[in-house]
PDB file of C-alpha atoms and ligand atoms in Angstrom:
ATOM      1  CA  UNK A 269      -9.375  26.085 -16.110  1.00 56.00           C
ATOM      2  CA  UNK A 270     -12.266  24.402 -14.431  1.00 68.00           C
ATOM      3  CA  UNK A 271     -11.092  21.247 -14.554  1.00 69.00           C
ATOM      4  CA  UNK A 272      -7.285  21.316 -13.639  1.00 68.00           C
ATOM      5  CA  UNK A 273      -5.192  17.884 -14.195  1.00 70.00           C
ATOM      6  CA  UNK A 274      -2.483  16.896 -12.277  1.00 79.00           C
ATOM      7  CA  UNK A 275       1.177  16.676 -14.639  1.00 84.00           C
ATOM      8  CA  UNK A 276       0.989  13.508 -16.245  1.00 92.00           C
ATOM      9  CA  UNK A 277       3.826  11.376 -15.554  1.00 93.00           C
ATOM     10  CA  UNK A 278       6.250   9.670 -18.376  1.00 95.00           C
ATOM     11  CA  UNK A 279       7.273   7.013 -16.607  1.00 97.00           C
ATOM     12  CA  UNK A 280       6.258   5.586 -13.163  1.00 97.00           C
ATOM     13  CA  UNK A 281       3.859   4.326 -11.581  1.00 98.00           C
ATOM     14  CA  UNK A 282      -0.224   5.416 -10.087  1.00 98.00           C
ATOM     15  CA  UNK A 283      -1.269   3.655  -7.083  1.00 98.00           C
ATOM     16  CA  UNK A 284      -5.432   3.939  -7.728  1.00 97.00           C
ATOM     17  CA  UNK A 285      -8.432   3.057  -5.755  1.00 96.00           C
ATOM     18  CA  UNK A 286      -6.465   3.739  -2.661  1.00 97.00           C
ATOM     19  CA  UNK A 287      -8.757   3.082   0.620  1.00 95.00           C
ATOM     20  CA  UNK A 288      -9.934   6.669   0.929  1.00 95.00           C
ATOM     21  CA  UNK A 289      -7.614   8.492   3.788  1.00 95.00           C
ATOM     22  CA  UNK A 290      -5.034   5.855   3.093  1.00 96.00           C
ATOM     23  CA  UNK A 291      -2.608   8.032   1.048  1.00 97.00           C
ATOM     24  CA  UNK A 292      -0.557   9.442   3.515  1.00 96.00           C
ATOM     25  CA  UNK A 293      -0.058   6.004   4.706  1.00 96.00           C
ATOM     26  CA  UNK A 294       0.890   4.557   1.473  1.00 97.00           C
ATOM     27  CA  UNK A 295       3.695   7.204   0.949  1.00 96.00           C
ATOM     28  CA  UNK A 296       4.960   5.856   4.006  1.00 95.00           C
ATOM     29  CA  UNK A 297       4.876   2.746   2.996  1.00 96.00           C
ATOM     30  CA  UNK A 298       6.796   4.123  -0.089  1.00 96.00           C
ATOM     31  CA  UNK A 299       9.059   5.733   2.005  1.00 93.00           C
ATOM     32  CA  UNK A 300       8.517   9.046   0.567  1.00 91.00           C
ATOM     33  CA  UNK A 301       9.979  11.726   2.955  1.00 86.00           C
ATOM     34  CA  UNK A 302      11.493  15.016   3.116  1.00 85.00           C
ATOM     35  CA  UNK A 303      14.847  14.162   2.761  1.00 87.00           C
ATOM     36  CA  UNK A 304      14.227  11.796  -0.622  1.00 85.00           C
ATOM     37  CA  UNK A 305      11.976  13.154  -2.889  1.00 83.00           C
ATOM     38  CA  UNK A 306      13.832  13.275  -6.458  1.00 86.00           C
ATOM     39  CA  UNK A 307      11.001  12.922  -8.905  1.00 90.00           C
ATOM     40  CA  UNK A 308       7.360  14.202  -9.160  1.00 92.00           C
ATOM     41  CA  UNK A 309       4.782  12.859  -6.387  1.00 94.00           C
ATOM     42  CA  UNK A 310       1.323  13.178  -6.563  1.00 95.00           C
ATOM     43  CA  UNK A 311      -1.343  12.291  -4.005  1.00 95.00           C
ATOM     44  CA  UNK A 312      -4.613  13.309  -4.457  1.00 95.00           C
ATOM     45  CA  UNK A 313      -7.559  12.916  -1.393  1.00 96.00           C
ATOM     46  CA  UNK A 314     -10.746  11.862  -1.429  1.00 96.00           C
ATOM     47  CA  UNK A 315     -11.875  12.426  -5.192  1.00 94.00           C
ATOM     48  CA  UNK A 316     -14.632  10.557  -6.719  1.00 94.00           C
ATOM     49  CA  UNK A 317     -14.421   7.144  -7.537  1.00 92.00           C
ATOM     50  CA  UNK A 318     -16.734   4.879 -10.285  1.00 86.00           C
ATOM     51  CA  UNK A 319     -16.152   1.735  -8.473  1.00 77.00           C
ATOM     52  CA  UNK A 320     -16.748   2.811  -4.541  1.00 80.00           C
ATOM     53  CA  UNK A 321     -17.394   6.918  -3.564  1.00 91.00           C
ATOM     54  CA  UNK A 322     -14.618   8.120  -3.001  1.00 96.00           C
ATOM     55  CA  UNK A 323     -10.939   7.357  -3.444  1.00 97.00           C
ATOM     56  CA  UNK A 324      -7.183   8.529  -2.446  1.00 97.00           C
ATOM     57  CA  UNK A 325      -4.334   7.923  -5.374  1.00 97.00           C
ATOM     58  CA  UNK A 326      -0.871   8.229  -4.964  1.00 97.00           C
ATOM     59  CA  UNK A 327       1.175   8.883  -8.853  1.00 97.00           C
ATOM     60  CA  UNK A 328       5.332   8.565  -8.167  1.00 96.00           C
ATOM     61  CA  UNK A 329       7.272   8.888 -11.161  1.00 96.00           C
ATOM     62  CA  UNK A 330      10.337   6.677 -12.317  1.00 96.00           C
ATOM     63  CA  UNK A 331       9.539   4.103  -9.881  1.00 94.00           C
ATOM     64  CA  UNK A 332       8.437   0.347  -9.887  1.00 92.00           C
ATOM     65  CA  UNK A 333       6.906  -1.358  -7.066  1.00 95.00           C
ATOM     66  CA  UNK A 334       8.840  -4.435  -5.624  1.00 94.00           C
ATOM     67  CA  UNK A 335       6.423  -7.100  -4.650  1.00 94.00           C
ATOM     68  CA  UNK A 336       6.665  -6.538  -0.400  1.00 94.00           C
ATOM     69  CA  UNK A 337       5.391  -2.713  -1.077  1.00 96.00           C
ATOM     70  CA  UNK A 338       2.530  -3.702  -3.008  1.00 97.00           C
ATOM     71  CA  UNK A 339       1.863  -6.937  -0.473  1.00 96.00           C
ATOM     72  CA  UNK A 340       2.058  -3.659   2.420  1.00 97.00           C
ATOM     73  CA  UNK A 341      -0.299  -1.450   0.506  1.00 97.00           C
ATOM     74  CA  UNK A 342      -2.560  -4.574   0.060  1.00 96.00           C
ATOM     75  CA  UNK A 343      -2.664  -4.909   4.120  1.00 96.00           C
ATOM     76  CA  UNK A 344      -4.271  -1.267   4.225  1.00 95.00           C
ATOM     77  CA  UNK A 345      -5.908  -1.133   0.822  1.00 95.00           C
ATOM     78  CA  UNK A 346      -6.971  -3.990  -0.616  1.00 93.00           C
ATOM     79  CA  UNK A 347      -8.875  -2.721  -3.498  1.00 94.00           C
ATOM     80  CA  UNK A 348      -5.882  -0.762  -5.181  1.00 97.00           C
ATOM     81  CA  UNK A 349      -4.960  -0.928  -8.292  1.00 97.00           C
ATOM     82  CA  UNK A 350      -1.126  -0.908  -9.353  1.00 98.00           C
ATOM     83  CA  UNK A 351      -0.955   1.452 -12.979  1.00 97.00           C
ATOM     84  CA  UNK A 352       2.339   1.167 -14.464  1.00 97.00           C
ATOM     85  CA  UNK A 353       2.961   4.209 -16.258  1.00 97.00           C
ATOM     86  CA  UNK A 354       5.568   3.657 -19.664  1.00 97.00           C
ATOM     87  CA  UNK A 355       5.661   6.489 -21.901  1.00 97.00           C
ATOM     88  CA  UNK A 356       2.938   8.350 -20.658  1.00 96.00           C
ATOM     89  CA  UNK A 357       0.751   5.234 -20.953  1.00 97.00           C
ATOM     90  CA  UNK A 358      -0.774   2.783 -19.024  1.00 97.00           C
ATOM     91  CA  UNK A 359       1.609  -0.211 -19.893  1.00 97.00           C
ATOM     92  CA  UNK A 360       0.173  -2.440 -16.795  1.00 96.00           C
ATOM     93  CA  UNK A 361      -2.336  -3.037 -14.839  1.00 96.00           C
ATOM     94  CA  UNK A 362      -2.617  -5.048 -11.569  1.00 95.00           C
ATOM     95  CA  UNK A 363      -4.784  -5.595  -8.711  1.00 94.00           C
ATOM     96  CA  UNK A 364      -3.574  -5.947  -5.443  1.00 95.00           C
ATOM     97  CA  UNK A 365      -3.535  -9.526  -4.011  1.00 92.00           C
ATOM     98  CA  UNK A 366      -3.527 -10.512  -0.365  1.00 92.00           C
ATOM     99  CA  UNK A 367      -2.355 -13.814   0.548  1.00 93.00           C
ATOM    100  CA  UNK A 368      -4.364 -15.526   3.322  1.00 95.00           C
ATOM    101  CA  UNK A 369      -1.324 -14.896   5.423  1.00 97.00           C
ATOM    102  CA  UNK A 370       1.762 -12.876   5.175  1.00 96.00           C
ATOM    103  CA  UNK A 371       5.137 -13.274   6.070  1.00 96.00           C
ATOM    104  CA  UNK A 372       7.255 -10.445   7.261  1.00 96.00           C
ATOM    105  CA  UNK A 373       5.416  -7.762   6.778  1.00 96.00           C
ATOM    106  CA  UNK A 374       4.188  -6.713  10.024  1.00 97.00           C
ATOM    107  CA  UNK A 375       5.918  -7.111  13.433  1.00 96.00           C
ATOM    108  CA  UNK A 376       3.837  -8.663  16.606  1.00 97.00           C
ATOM    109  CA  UNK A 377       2.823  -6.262  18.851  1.00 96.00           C
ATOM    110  CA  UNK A 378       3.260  -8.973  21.700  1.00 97.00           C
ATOM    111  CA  UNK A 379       6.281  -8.465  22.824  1.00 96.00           C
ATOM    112  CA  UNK A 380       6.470 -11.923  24.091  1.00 96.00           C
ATOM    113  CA  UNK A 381       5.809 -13.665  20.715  1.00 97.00           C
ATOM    114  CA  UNK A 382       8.719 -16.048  19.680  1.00 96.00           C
ATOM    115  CA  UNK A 383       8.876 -13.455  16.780  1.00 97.00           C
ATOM    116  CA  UNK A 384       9.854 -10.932  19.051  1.00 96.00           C
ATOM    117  CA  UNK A 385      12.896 -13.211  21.039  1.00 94.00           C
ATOM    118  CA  UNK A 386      16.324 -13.843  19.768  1.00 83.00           C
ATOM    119  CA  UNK A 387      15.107 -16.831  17.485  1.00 81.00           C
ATOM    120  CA  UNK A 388      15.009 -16.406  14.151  1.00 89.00           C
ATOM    121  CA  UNK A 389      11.595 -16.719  13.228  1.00 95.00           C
ATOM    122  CA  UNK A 390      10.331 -14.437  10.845  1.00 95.00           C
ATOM    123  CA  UNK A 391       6.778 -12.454  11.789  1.00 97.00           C
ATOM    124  CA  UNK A 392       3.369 -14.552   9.996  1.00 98.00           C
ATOM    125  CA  UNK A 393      -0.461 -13.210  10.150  1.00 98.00           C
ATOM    126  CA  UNK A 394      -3.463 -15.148   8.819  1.00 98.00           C
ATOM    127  CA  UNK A 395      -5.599 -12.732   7.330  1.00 96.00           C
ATOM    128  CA  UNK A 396      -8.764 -13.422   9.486  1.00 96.00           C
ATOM    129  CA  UNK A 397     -10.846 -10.855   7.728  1.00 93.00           C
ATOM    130  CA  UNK A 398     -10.033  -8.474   5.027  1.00 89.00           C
ATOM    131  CA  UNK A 399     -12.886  -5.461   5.657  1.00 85.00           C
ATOM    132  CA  UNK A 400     -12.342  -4.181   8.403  1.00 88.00           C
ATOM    133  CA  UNK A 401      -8.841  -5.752   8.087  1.00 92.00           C
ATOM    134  CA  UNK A 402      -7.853  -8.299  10.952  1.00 95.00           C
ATOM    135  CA  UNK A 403      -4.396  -9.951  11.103  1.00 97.00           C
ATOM    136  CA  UNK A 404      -4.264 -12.729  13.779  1.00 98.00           C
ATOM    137  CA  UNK A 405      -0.298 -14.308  14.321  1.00 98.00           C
ATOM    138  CA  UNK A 406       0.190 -17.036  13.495  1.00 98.00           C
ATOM    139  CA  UNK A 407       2.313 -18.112  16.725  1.00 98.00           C
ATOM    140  CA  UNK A 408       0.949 -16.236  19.501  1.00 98.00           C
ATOM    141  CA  UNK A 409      -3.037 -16.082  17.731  1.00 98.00           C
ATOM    142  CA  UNK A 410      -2.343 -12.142  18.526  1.00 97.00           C
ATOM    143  CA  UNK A 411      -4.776 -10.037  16.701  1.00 97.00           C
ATOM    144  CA  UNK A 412      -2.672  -6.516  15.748  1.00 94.00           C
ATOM    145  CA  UNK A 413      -4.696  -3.899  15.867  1.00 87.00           C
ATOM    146  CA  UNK A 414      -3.028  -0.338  14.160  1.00 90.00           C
ATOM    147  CA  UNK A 415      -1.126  -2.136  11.287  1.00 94.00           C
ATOM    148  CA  UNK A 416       0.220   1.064   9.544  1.00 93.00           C
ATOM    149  CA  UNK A 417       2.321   1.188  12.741  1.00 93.00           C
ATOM    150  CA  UNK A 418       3.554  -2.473  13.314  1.00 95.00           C
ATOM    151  CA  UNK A 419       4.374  -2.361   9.241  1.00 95.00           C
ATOM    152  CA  UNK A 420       8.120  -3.578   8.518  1.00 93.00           C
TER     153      UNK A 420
HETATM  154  N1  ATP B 356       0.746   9.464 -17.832  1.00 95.19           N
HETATM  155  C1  ATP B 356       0.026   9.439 -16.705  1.00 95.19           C
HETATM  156  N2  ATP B 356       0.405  10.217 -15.677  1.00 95.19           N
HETATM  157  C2  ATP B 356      -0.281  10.212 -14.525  1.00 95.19           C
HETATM  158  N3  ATP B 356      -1.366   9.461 -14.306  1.00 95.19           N
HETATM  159  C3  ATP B 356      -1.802   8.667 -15.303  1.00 95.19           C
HETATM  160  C4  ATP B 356      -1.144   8.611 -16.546  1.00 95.19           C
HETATM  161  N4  ATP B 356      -1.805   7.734 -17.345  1.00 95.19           N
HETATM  162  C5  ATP B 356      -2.847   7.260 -16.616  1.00 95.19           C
HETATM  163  N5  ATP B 356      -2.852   7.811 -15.380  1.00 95.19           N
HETATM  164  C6  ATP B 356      -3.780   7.516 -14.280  1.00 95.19           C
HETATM  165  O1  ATP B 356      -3.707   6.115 -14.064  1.00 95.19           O
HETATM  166  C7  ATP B 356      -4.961   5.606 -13.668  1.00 95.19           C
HETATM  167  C8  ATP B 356      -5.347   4.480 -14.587  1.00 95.19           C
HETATM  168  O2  ATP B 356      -5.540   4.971 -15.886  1.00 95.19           O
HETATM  169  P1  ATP B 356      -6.587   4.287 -16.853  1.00 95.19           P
HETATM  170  O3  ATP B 356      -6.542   5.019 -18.142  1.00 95.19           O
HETATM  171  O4  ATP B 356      -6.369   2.822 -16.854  1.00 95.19           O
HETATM  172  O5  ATP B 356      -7.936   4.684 -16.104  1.00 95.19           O
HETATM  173  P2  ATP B 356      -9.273   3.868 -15.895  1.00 95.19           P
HETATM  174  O6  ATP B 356      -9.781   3.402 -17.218  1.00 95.19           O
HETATM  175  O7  ATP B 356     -10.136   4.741 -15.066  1.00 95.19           O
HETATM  176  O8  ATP B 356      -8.788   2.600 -15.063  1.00 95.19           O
HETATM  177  P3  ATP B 356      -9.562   1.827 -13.917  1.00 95.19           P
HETATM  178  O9  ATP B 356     -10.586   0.988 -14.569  1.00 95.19           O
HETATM  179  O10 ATP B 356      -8.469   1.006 -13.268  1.00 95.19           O
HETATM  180  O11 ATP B 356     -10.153   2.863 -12.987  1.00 95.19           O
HETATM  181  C9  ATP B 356      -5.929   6.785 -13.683  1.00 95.19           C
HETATM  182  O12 ATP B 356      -6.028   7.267 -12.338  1.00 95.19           O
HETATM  183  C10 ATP B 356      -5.231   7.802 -14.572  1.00 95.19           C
HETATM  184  O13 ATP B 356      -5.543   9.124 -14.171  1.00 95.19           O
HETATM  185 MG1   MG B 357     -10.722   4.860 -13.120  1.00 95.19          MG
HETATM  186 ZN1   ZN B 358       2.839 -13.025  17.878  1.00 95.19          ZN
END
């Protein structure tokens, strides 16, 4: 028993090469809490990576990413890789893609942004800089600092 496995998952899907100390903040992200948790979660913290040293990973069964929650986990991880689990098997396999700027994902932390007032207008970042990561809106040239909390 020296090298003990987490339960492999039939169906579902393993968030990998998570930023390491990320994980926590992907579940959020997932909106894994207390008061929903039906099916097996995973996360494992700071294990050893090939590609960089170390990694987090995140493995939640009988459930498929829509395209916003893997656009938020790109904003604090943009090296993770999306594993679709089918039958125990890896059926797909996708990086995460940022977009040079994303749309309603993240609120303005100036509270007088136009994004922020009674108009319409839906919340947009250019993505100045990816490592460190460094969103700059679009209508007020904010940078937001702390994304995990600003997320949508
Ligand atoms: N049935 C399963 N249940 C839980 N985790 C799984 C299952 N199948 C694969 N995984 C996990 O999914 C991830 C991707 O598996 P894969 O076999 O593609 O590994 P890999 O060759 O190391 O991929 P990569 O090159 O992306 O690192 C690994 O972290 C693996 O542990
Ligand atoms: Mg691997
Ligand atoms: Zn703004």
């Amino acid at each position: 028993m020296r090298d003990i496995k987490v339960t492999p998952i039939r169906n579902g899907t393993v968030i990998d090469h998570i930023t390491c100390g990320q994980a926590l903040n992907v579940l959020r992200i997932l909106g894994v809490n207390e008061n929903n948790i039906d099916s097996t979660v995973s996360v494992l913290m700071h294990v050893p990576s090939k590609k960089t040293q170390w990694k987090d990973v995140v493995k939640v069964e009988d459930r498929e990413l829509d395209p916003k929650t893997v656009d938020k986990i790109a904003l604090i991880s943009p090296n993770a890789t999306i594993d679709i689990i089918r039958d125990y098997n890896v059926a797909e396999k996708h990086r995460v893609v940022l977009a040079p700027r994303v749309k309603g994902l993240v609120r303005c932390g100036n509270p007088n942004c136009i994004t922020n007032k009674r108009e319409p207008v839906e919340p947009e970042f250019a993505v100045d800089n990816q490592s460190p990561m460094v969103l700059r809106c679009i209508y007020c040239d904010r940078i937001q600092n702390n994304i995990t909390d600003h997320l949508i």
